[in-house]
CSV table of C-alpha atoms and ligand atoms in Angstrom, one decimal:
chain,number,residue,atom,x,y,z
A,31,MET,CA,83.9,85.3,103.7
A,32,LYS,CA,82.8,82.1,102.1
A,33,ILE,CA,82.0,79.5,104.7
A,34,THR,CA,82.9,75.9,104.0
A,35,SER,CA,82.0,73.1,106.3
A,36,SER,CA,85.6,72.6,107.4
A,37,PHE,CA,85.6,76.2,108.7
A,38,VAL,CA,82.6,75.9,110.9
A,39,PRO,CA,84.3,74.4,114.0
A,40,VAL,CA,87.0,77.0,113.6
A,41,LEU,CA,84.5,79.8,113.4
A,42,ALA,CA,82.7,78.5,116.4
A,43,VAL,CA,85.9,78.8,118.4
A,44,ALA,CA,86.6,82.1,116.9
A,45,ALA,CA,83.2,83.4,118.1
A,46,LEU,CA,84.1,82.2,121.6
A,47,LEU,CA,87.4,83.9,121.5
A,48,ALA,CA,85.8,87.1,120.2
A,49,SER,CA,83.2,86.9,123.0
A,50,GLY,CA,86.1,87.0,125.5
A,51,LEU,CA,85.2,83.7,127.1
A,52,ALA,CA,88.1,81.6,128.2
A,53,VAL,CA,89.1,79.0,125.6
A,54,PRO,CA,91.8,76.4,126.1
A,55,VAL,CA,94.5,77.6,123.7
A,56,HIS,CA,96.4,74.4,123.4
A,57,SER,CA,93.9,72.6,121.1
A,58,GLN,CA,94.6,72.7,117.4
A,59,ALA,CA,91.2,74.1,116.6
A,60,ALA,CA,91.8,76.9,119.1
A,61,THR,CA,95.2,77.8,117.6
A,62,GLU,CA,93.7,77.8,114.2
A,63,ALA,CA,90.8,80.0,115.3
A,64,GLN,CA,93.2,82.4,117.0
A,65,ALA,CA,95.3,82.6,113.9
A,66,GLN,CA,92.2,83.3,111.8
A,67,LEU,CA,91.3,86.2,114.1
A,68,TRP,CA,94.9,87.6,113.9
A,69,HIS,CA,94.8,87.2,110.1
A,70,GLU,CA,91.6,89.2,109.9
A,71,ARG,CA,92.7,91.9,112.3
A,72,ALA,CA,96.1,92.5,110.7
A,73,LEU,CA,96.6,94.8,107.8
A,74,THR,CA,98.0,92.1,105.5
A,75,VAL,CA,100.2,93.1,102.6
A,76,ASP,CA,101.6,90.9,99.8
A,77,THR,CA,104.5,92.8,98.2
A,78,HIS,CA,104.7,90.9,94.9
A,79,CYS,CA,102.4,89.2,92.5
A,80,ASP,CA,102.2,89.0,88.7
A,81,THR,CA,98.4,89.2,88.5
A,82,PRO,CA,98.5,92.2,86.1
A,83,PHE,CA,99.5,89.7,83.5
A,84,LYS,CA,96.1,88.1,84.0
A,85,LEU,CA,94.5,91.5,83.6
A,86,LEU,CA,95.8,91.5,80.0
A,87,GLU,CA,94.2,88.1,79.2
A,88,LYS,CA,91.1,88.5,77.2
A,89,GLY,CA,88.1,87.1,79.0
A,90,TRP,CA,89.7,86.9,82.5
A,91,ASP,CA,87.9,89.2,84.9
A,92,ILE,CA,89.5,90.3,88.2
A,93,GLY,CA,86.2,91.3,89.6
A,94,ARG,CA,84.8,87.7,89.3
A,95,TYR,CA,85.3,84.9,91.7
A,96,HIS,CA,87.3,82.1,90.2
A,97,LYS,CA,87.5,78.7,91.9
A,98,THR,CA,90.8,77.6,93.4
A,99,GLY,CA,92.6,75.1,91.1
A,100,GLU,CA,90.3,75.6,88.1
A,101,ARG,CA,92.2,75.9,84.9
A,102,GLY,CA,93.1,79.5,84.1
A,103,SER,CA,91.7,80.8,87.4
A,104,GLY,CA,95.0,82.2,88.5
A,105,CYS,CA,96.0,82.7,92.1
A,106,GLN,CA,93.8,85.6,92.9
A,107,ASP,CA,91.0,88.0,91.9
A,108,LEU,CA,89.5,90.7,94.0
A,109,PRO,CA,86.7,88.6,95.6
A,110,ARG,CA,89.1,85.8,96.4
A,111,MET,CA,91.6,88.3,98.0
A,112,LYS,CA,88.7,89.4,100.2
A,113,GLU,CA,87.9,85.9,101.1
A,114,GLY,CA,91.6,85.2,101.8
A,115,GLY,CA,91.8,88.2,104.1
A,116,LEU,CA,94.5,89.9,102.0
A,117,ASP,CA,94.1,93.6,102.4
A,118,ALA,CA,96.8,95.0,100.2
A,119,SER,CA,98.9,93.8,97.3
A,120,PHE,CA,101.6,95.1,95.1
A,121,PHE,CA,100.8,94.3,91.5
A,122,ALA,CA,103.9,94.0,89.4
A,123,VAL,CA,104.4,95.9,86.2
A,124,PHE,CA,106.7,93.2,84.8
A,125,VAL,CA,108.6,93.5,81.6
A,126,GLY,CA,111.1,90.7,80.7
A,127,GLN,CA,114.6,91.8,79.7
A,128,GLY,CA,115.1,92.3,76.0
A,129,PRO,CA,117.8,94.1,73.9
A,130,ARG,CA,119.6,96.9,75.6
A,131,THR,CA,119.1,99.3,72.7
A,132,PRO,CA,117.0,102.4,72.2
A,133,GLU,CA,114.4,100.3,70.3
A,134,GLY,CA,114.4,97.7,73.0
A,135,HIS,CA,113.9,100.3,75.7
A,136,ALA,CA,111.1,102.0,73.7
A,137,ARG,CA,109.3,98.6,73.4
A,138,ALA,CA,109.7,98.0,77.1
A,139,LYS,CA,108.2,101.3,78.0
A,140,LYS,CA,105.3,100.6,75.7
A,141,LYS,CA,104.7,97.2,77.4
A,142,ALA,CA,104.9,98.9,80.9
A,143,ASP,CA,102.4,101.5,79.8
A,144,ALA,CA,100.0,98.9,78.5
A,145,ILE,CA,100.1,97.2,81.9
A,146,LEU,CA,99.6,100.5,83.7
A,147,ASP,CA,96.7,101.3,81.5
A,148,ALA,CA,95.1,97.9,82.4
A,149,MET,CA,95.6,98.8,86.1
A,150,ASP,CA,94.0,102.2,85.6
A,151,ALA,CA,91.0,100.4,84.0
A,152,MET,CA,90.8,98.0,86.9
A,153,TYR,CA,90.6,100.8,89.5
A,154,GLU,CA,87.9,102.5,87.3
A,155,GLU,CA,85.9,99.4,86.7
A,156,TYR,CA,85.8,98.2,90.3
A,157,PRO,CA,85.7,101.2,92.7
A,158,GLY,CA,83.6,99.2,95.1
A,159,LEU,CA,86.2,96.3,95.3
A,160,CYS,CA,89.6,98.0,95.2
A,161,GLY,CA,91.4,101.3,95.2
A,162,ARG,CA,94.7,102.8,94.1
A,163,ALA,CA,97.1,102.8,97.0
A,164,LEU,CA,100.2,105.0,96.9
A,165,THR,CA,101.0,105.3,100.6
A,166,PRO,CA,100.6,103.2,103.8
A,167,ALA,CA,97.8,105.6,104.8
A,168,ASP,CA,95.9,104.7,101.6
A,169,ALA,CA,96.2,101.0,102.6
A,170,ARG,CA,94.8,101.7,106.0
A,171,ARG,CA,91.9,103.8,104.6
A,172,LEU,CA,91.0,101.2,102.0
A,173,GLU,CA,91.1,98.5,104.6
A,174,GLN,CA,88.6,100.4,106.7
A,175,GLU,CA,86.4,100.8,103.6
A,176,GLY,CA,86.5,97.0,103.1
A,177,LYS,CA,88.3,97.4,99.7
A,178,ARG,CA,91.5,95.8,98.5
A,179,ALA,CA,94.4,98.3,98.4
A,180,ILE,CA,96.3,97.8,95.2
A,181,PHE,CA,99.8,99.2,94.9
A,182,ILE,CA,102.0,99.1,91.9
A,183,GLY,CA,105.6,97.9,91.8
A,184,MET,CA,107.8,97.7,88.7
A,185,GLU,CA,109.6,94.4,88.3
A,186,ASN,CA,112.7,95.1,86.2
A,187,GLY,CA,113.9,98.7,85.6
A,188,TYR,CA,114.3,97.9,81.9
A,189,PRO,CA,111.3,100.1,80.8
A,190,ILE,CA,113.2,103.2,82.3
A,191,GLY,CA,115.8,102.6,79.7
A,192,ARG,CA,118.5,105.3,80.1
A,193,ASP,CA,116.1,108.2,80.5
A,194,PRO,CA,116.1,109.9,83.9
A,195,ALA,CA,112.7,111.6,83.1
A,196,LEU,CA,111.1,108.1,82.9
A,197,ILE,CA,111.9,107.4,86.6
A,198,ASP,CA,109.7,110.4,87.5
A,199,TYR,CA,107.2,109.4,84.9
A,200,PHE,CA,106.6,105.9,86.2
A,201,TYR,CA,106.5,107.3,89.8
A,202,ARG,CA,103.7,109.7,88.7
A,203,ARG,CA,101.8,106.7,87.2
A,204,GLY,CA,101.8,105.1,90.6
A,205,VAL,CA,104.9,102.9,90.7
A,206,ARG,CA,106.1,102.7,94.4
A,207,TYR,CA,109.0,100.3,94.0
A,208,VAL,CA,111.4,99.4,91.3
A,209,THR,CA,113.0,95.9,91.2
A,210,LEU,CA,116.3,97.1,89.6
A,211,ALA,CA,116.8,94.0,87.4
A,212,HIS,CA,115.1,90.7,86.5
A,213,THR,CA,116.7,87.4,85.4
A,214,SER,CA,119.2,89.1,83.1
A,215,ASP,CA,121.7,91.9,83.5
A,216,ASN,CA,120.4,95.3,82.4
A,217,ASP,CA,121.7,98.9,82.1
A,218,ILE,CA,121.0,99.6,85.8
A,219,CYS,CA,122.8,96.6,87.4
A,220,ASP,CA,123.7,92.9,87.0
A,221,SER,CA,121.2,90.1,87.8
A,222,SER,CA,121.6,87.2,90.1
A,223,THR,CA,120.8,84.7,87.4
A,224,ASP,CA,122.3,85.9,84.1
A,225,ARG,CA,123.9,82.7,82.8
A,226,ARG,CA,125.1,84.2,79.6
A,227,ASP,CA,127.3,86.6,81.5
A,228,PRO,CA,128.4,85.2,84.8
A,229,GLU,CA,130.7,88.1,85.7
A,230,ASP,CA,129.1,90.3,88.3
A,231,ARG,CA,129.7,94.0,87.6
A,232,GLY,CA,127.2,95.2,90.2
A,233,LEU,CA,125.5,98.6,89.9
A,234,SER,CA,126.5,100.7,86.8
A,235,ALA,CA,127.1,104.5,86.8
A,236,TRP,CA,123.6,104.9,85.3
A,237,GLY,CA,122.2,102.6,88.0
A,238,ARG,CA,123.8,104.9,90.7
A,239,GLN,CA,121.8,107.7,89.2
A,240,VAL,CA,118.6,105.6,89.3
A,241,VAL,CA,119.1,104.7,93.0
A,242,ARG,CA,119.7,108.4,93.9
A,243,ARG,CA,116.6,109.5,92.0
A,244,LEU,CA,114.4,106.8,93.6
A,245,ASN,CA,115.7,108.0,97.0
A,246,GLU,CA,114.8,111.6,96.1
A,247,LEU,CA,111.3,110.6,95.0
A,248,GLY,CA,110.6,108.4,98.0
A,249,CYS,CA,110.2,105.3,95.7
A,250,MET,CA,111.3,102.0,97.2
A,251,ILE,CA,114.3,100.2,95.8
A,252,ASP,CA,113.8,96.4,95.4
A,253,VAL,CA,116.9,94.2,95.5
A,254,SER,CA,115.1,90.9,94.7
A,255,HIS,CA,116.7,89.4,91.5
A,256,VAL,CA,119.8,91.6,91.6
A,257,SER,CA,123.3,90.1,91.9
A,258,ASP,CA,125.2,89.9,95.1
A,259,ARG,CA,127.5,92.7,94.1
A,260,SER,CA,124.6,94.9,92.9
A,261,PHE,CA,123.0,94.3,96.3
A,262,SER,CA,126.1,95.5,98.2
A,263,ASP,CA,126.6,98.4,95.8
A,264,VAL,CA,123.0,99.5,96.3
A,265,LEU,CA,123.2,99.2,100.1
A,266,ALA,CA,126.4,101.3,100.1
A,267,LEU,CA,124.7,104.1,98.2
A,268,THR,CA,121.1,104.3,99.2
A,269,ARG,CA,120.0,106.9,101.8
A,270,ALA,CA,116.8,105.0,102.5
A,271,PRO,CA,116.0,101.4,103.6
A,272,VAL,CA,115.5,98.9,100.7
A,273,ILE,CA,113.2,96.0,100.2
A,274,ALA,CA,113.6,92.5,98.8
A,275,SER,CA,110.0,92.2,97.5
A,276,HIS,CA,110.2,88.4,97.0
A,277,SER,CA,113.2,86.4,98.1
A,278,CYS,CA,114.2,83.7,100.6
A,279,ALA,CA,117.2,82.7,102.8
A,280,ARG,CA,120.1,81.2,100.9
A,281,ALA,CA,121.3,79.4,104.1
A,282,LEU,CA,118.2,77.2,103.7
A,283,SER,CA,118.0,77.0,99.9
A,284,ASP,CA,121.1,77.6,97.8
A,285,SER,CA,119.6,79.7,95.0
A,286,PRO,CA,121.3,82.9,93.8
A,287,ARG,CA,117.8,84.5,94.0
A,288,ASN,CA,118.0,84.2,97.8
A,289,LEU,CA,119.9,86.3,100.4
A,290,THR,CA,122.9,85.0,102.2
A,291,ASP,CA,123.1,85.5,106.0
A,292,ASP,CA,125.7,88.3,105.4
A,293,MET,CA,123.2,90.0,103.1
A,294,LEU,CA,120.4,89.6,105.6
A,295,LEU,CA,122.7,91.2,108.3
A,296,ALA,CA,123.4,94.1,105.9
A,297,LEU,CA,119.7,94.5,105.2
A,298,LYS,CA,119.0,94.7,109.0
A,299,LYS,CA,121.7,97.4,109.3
A,300,ASN,CA,120.1,99.3,106.4
A,301,GLY,CA,116.7,99.1,108.2
A,302,GLY,CA,115.1,97.3,105.2
A,303,VAL,CA,113.0,94.2,104.9
A,304,ILE,CA,113.0,90.8,103.2
A,305,GLN,CA,109.6,89.7,102.0
A,306,LEU,CA,109.5,85.9,101.9
A,307,CYS,CA,108.7,84.5,98.5
A,308,ILE,CA,106.5,81.3,98.6
A,309,LEU,CA,107.9,79.9,95.4
A,310,ASN,CA,108.9,76.2,95.5
A,311,ASP,CA,112.4,76.4,94.0
A,312,TYR,CA,113.4,79.3,96.2
A,313,ILE,CA,112.2,77.6,99.4
A,314,LYS,CA,113.6,74.2,98.7
A,315,GLN,CA,116.1,73.5,95.9
A,316,PRO,CA,114.5,70.8,93.8
A,317,PRO,CA,116.5,67.6,93.1
A,318,ALA,CA,118.0,67.3,89.6
A,319,ASN,CA,115.2,66.5,87.1
A,320,PRO,CA,116.8,66.7,83.6
A,321,GLY,CA,113.7,65.2,81.9
A,322,ARG,CA,111.5,68.0,83.3
A,323,ASP,CA,114.1,70.7,82.4
A,324,GLN,CA,114.3,69.5,78.8
A,325,ALA,CA,110.5,69.1,78.4
A,326,PHE,CA,109.9,72.6,79.8
A,327,ALA,CA,112.7,74.1,77.7
A,328,ALA,CA,111.1,72.7,74.6
A,329,LEU,CA,107.7,74.0,75.6
A,330,TRP,CA,109.0,77.5,76.3
A,331,LYS,CA,110.8,77.5,73.0
A,332,LYS,CA,107.7,76.5,71.2
A,333,ILE,CA,105.7,79.2,72.9
A,334,ASP,CA,108.4,81.7,72.0
A,335,ASP,CA,108.6,80.6,68.4
A,336,VAL,CA,104.8,80.5,67.8
A,337,TYR,CA,103.5,83.3,70.0
A,338,GLY,CA,106.6,85.4,70.8
A,339,GLY,CA,106.3,84.5,74.5
A,340,TRP,CA,103.5,83.6,76.9
A,341,GLY,CA,102.1,87.1,76.9
A,342,GLY,CA,101.7,86.8,73.1
A,343,ILE,CA,99.1,84.1,73.4
A,344,LYS,CA,96.0,86.1,72.6
A,345,ASN,CA,93.3,83.5,72.3
A,346,LYS,CA,91.8,81.4,75.1
A,347,ALA,CA,91.8,78.1,73.2
A,348,ASP,CA,95.6,78.4,72.5
A,349,ARG,CA,96.3,79.4,76.1
A,350,ASP,CA,94.3,76.4,77.5
A,351,ARG,CA,96.2,74.1,75.2
A,352,MET,CA,99.6,75.4,76.3
A,353,GLU,CA,98.5,75.2,80.0
A,354,ALA,CA,97.4,71.6,79.4
A,355,GLU,CA,100.8,70.9,78.0
A,356,TYR,CA,102.4,72.5,81.0
A,357,ASP,CA,100.3,70.4,83.3
A,358,ALA,CA,101.1,67.2,81.4
A,359,ILE,CA,104.9,67.9,81.8
A,360,ASP,CA,104.4,68.7,85.5
A,361,ALA,CA,102.5,65.4,86.0
A,362,ARG,CA,105.0,63.4,84.0
A,363,TYR,CA,108.1,64.8,85.8
A,364,PRO,CA,106.8,65.8,89.3
A,365,VAL,CA,108.8,67.7,91.8
A,366,PRO,CA,108.4,66.9,95.5
A,367,PRO,CA,105.8,69.2,97.0
A,368,VAL,CA,106.9,72.2,99.1
A,369,HIS,CA,104.7,73.2,102.1
A,370,VAL,CA,103.9,76.2,104.2
A,371,LYS,CA,106.0,74.7,107.0
A,372,ASP,CA,109.0,74.8,104.7
A,373,ALA,CA,108.3,78.5,104.0
A,374,VAL,CA,107.9,79.3,107.7
A,375,ASP,CA,111.3,77.6,108.3
A,376,HIS,CA,112.8,80.5,106.3
A,377,ILE,CA,110.9,83.0,108.4
A,378,ASP,CA,112.2,81.3,111.6
A,379,HIS,CA,115.8,81.5,110.2
A,380,ILE,CA,115.5,85.1,109.3
A,381,VAL,CA,113.9,86.1,112.6
A,382,LYS,CA,116.6,84.2,114.5
A,383,LEU,CA,119.3,86.0,112.5
A,384,ILE,CA,118.1,89.6,112.2
A,385,GLY,CA,115.0,89.8,114.5
A,386,ILE,CA,111.3,90.1,113.9
A,387,ASP,CA,111.3,93.6,112.4
A,388,HIS,CA,112.8,92.9,109.0
A,389,VAL,CA,110.7,90.2,107.4
A,390,GLY,CA,107.4,90.0,105.5
A,391,ILE,CA,105.7,88.1,102.7
A,392,GLY,CA,105.8,88.6,98.9
A,393,THR,CA,104.0,85.6,97.3
A,394,ASP,CA,104.9,85.9,93.6
A,395,PHE,CA,101.3,84.6,93.0
A,396,ASP,CA,100.6,84.3,89.3
A,397,GLY,CA,104.3,84.4,88.7
A,398,GLY,CA,105.2,80.9,89.9
A,399,GLY,CA,104.4,81.4,93.6
A,400,GLY,CA,102.2,79.1,95.6
A,401,LEU,CA,102.7,76.0,97.7
A,402,ALA,CA,101.0,72.6,98.0
A,403,ASP,CA,99.0,73.9,101.0
A,404,CYS,CA,98.9,77.5,99.9
A,405,ARG,CA,97.8,77.3,96.2
A,406,ASP,CA,96.1,80.7,96.1
A,407,VAL,CA,95.2,83.8,98.1
A,408,THR,CA,92.3,82.0,99.9
A,409,GLU,CA,94.8,79.7,101.5
A,410,LEU,CA,97.2,82.4,102.7
A,411,LYS,CA,95.9,82.1,106.3
A,412,ASN,CA,97.7,78.7,106.4
A,413,ILE,CA,100.9,80.7,106.9
A,414,THR,CA,99.3,82.6,109.8
A,415,ILE,CA,98.2,79.3,111.3
A,416,GLU,CA,101.7,77.8,111.0
A,417,LEU,CA,103.2,81.0,112.6
A,418,ALA,CA,100.7,80.7,115.5
A,419,ARG,CA,101.5,77.0,115.9
A,420,ARG,CA,105.2,77.9,116.3
A,421,GLY,CA,104.5,80.4,119.0
A,422,TYR,CA,104.5,83.7,117.2
A,423,ASN,CA,102.1,86.1,118.9
A,424,GLU,CA,99.6,88.5,117.3
A,425,GLU,CA,102.0,91.5,117.4
A,426,GLN,CA,104.7,89.5,115.6
A,427,VAL,CA,102.3,88.1,113.1
A,428,ALA,CA,101.0,91.6,112.3
A,429,LYS,CA,104.6,92.8,111.8
A,430,ILE,CA,105.3,89.9,109.4
A,431,TRP,CA,102.0,90.4,107.5
A,432,GLY,CA,102.6,94.0,106.7
A,433,GLY,CA,103.7,96.1,109.7
A,434,ASN,CA,107.4,95.8,108.9
A,435,PHE,CA,106.9,96.5,105.3
A,436,LEU,CA,104.7,99.6,105.8
A,437,ARG,CA,107.2,101.0,108.3
A,438,VAL,CA,109.9,100.8,105.7
A,439,MET,CA,107.7,102.2,103.0
A,440,GLN,CA,106.9,105.2,105.2
A,441,GLN,CA,110.6,105.7,106.0
A,442,VAL,CA,111.4,105.8,102.4
A,443,MET,CA,108.7,108.4,101.8
A,444,ASP,CA,109.8,110.5,104.7
A,445,LEU,CA,113.4,110.5,103.5
A,446,ALA,CA,112.4,111.7,100.1
A,447,GLN,CA,113.6,115.1,98.9
A,448,LYS,CA,111.4,116.0,96.0
A,449,LYS,CA,112.8,118.4,93.6
B,639,ZN,ZN1,110.4,87.8,90.3
């Protein structure tokens, strides 16, 4: 752990707590110290980040420590994850939705393979810093070894195309959850945010086949991003609990990406878990800001036209220029900051509604996730501090930070019937 001067008093109290001496627990420093200890002792799991997309950037090195807030540093790297006390993370193999044609599906599979190859290279390059995790037991072992446990999730089932063999193929390559859809409808099911086709058809016949096979393999089904009808179709069909790898509560923020109270109650009945996403717009609906919307739409169009999308920017100077343009728009049309306390309001709501056993955290770091006071992985403990302030105890904090999620993952595996 990197020690900064502001942490010293906190660490002093932590030392006292560890020594078993009585410490008044009502002071702010004591609460923070206690939260830090809990954070260190818990097996912490983040169930969604887009860091693999940084892996594909030339010159960016996941084994190197990058400073928080520095341009291009991203939200995490392996040394920063260690500093932030994050033990395990699901790296997303994300492929944006494209044409639903054989060619489109073939291209998507190729993109997914390229990301999986980059992940394989990471495990090989940094065996002292991280390890491939396929099961909860792997996460526990790697935590003991002081290494980051890196799982793989697939965000968008698009690369599976319509080929049942590819479900097994991606599972063999290490994928342990599949987010059935992304921001547009696909062949598996409808998305919560497809504006071109507002009709919600739910899960398709092919999607039903995908759900059944994922159950048989013991691979988790992720209902983040899917439409409300897809969500209920999946829950009616699945034999195993499901996860929402990065979503919030719609009762507090009216985004179609969030789960309504009815959906949360259904999730509890299913035995699944919602992993709170710390992305501004999901936590608090931003006020209308048409200038910002137009400026960003123009920037994305330019990036699409010139580079074929963000992932197509190959050279660092171009990427720095586009990031500077992004920052300039952000500065010109600011949105009100969203804080950790706003995120923990969602956790409070979910816990009140469905209990402590069905909630966790999926940051969406490097995919838009991050808050004013939780900008990157080194600041994750601010969530634990806020939980401690609100009276959550260590056992509850450990459940939120990974216990609940790993329980669900184990159940999904135990229910598998491999052919
Ligand atoms: Zn997402």
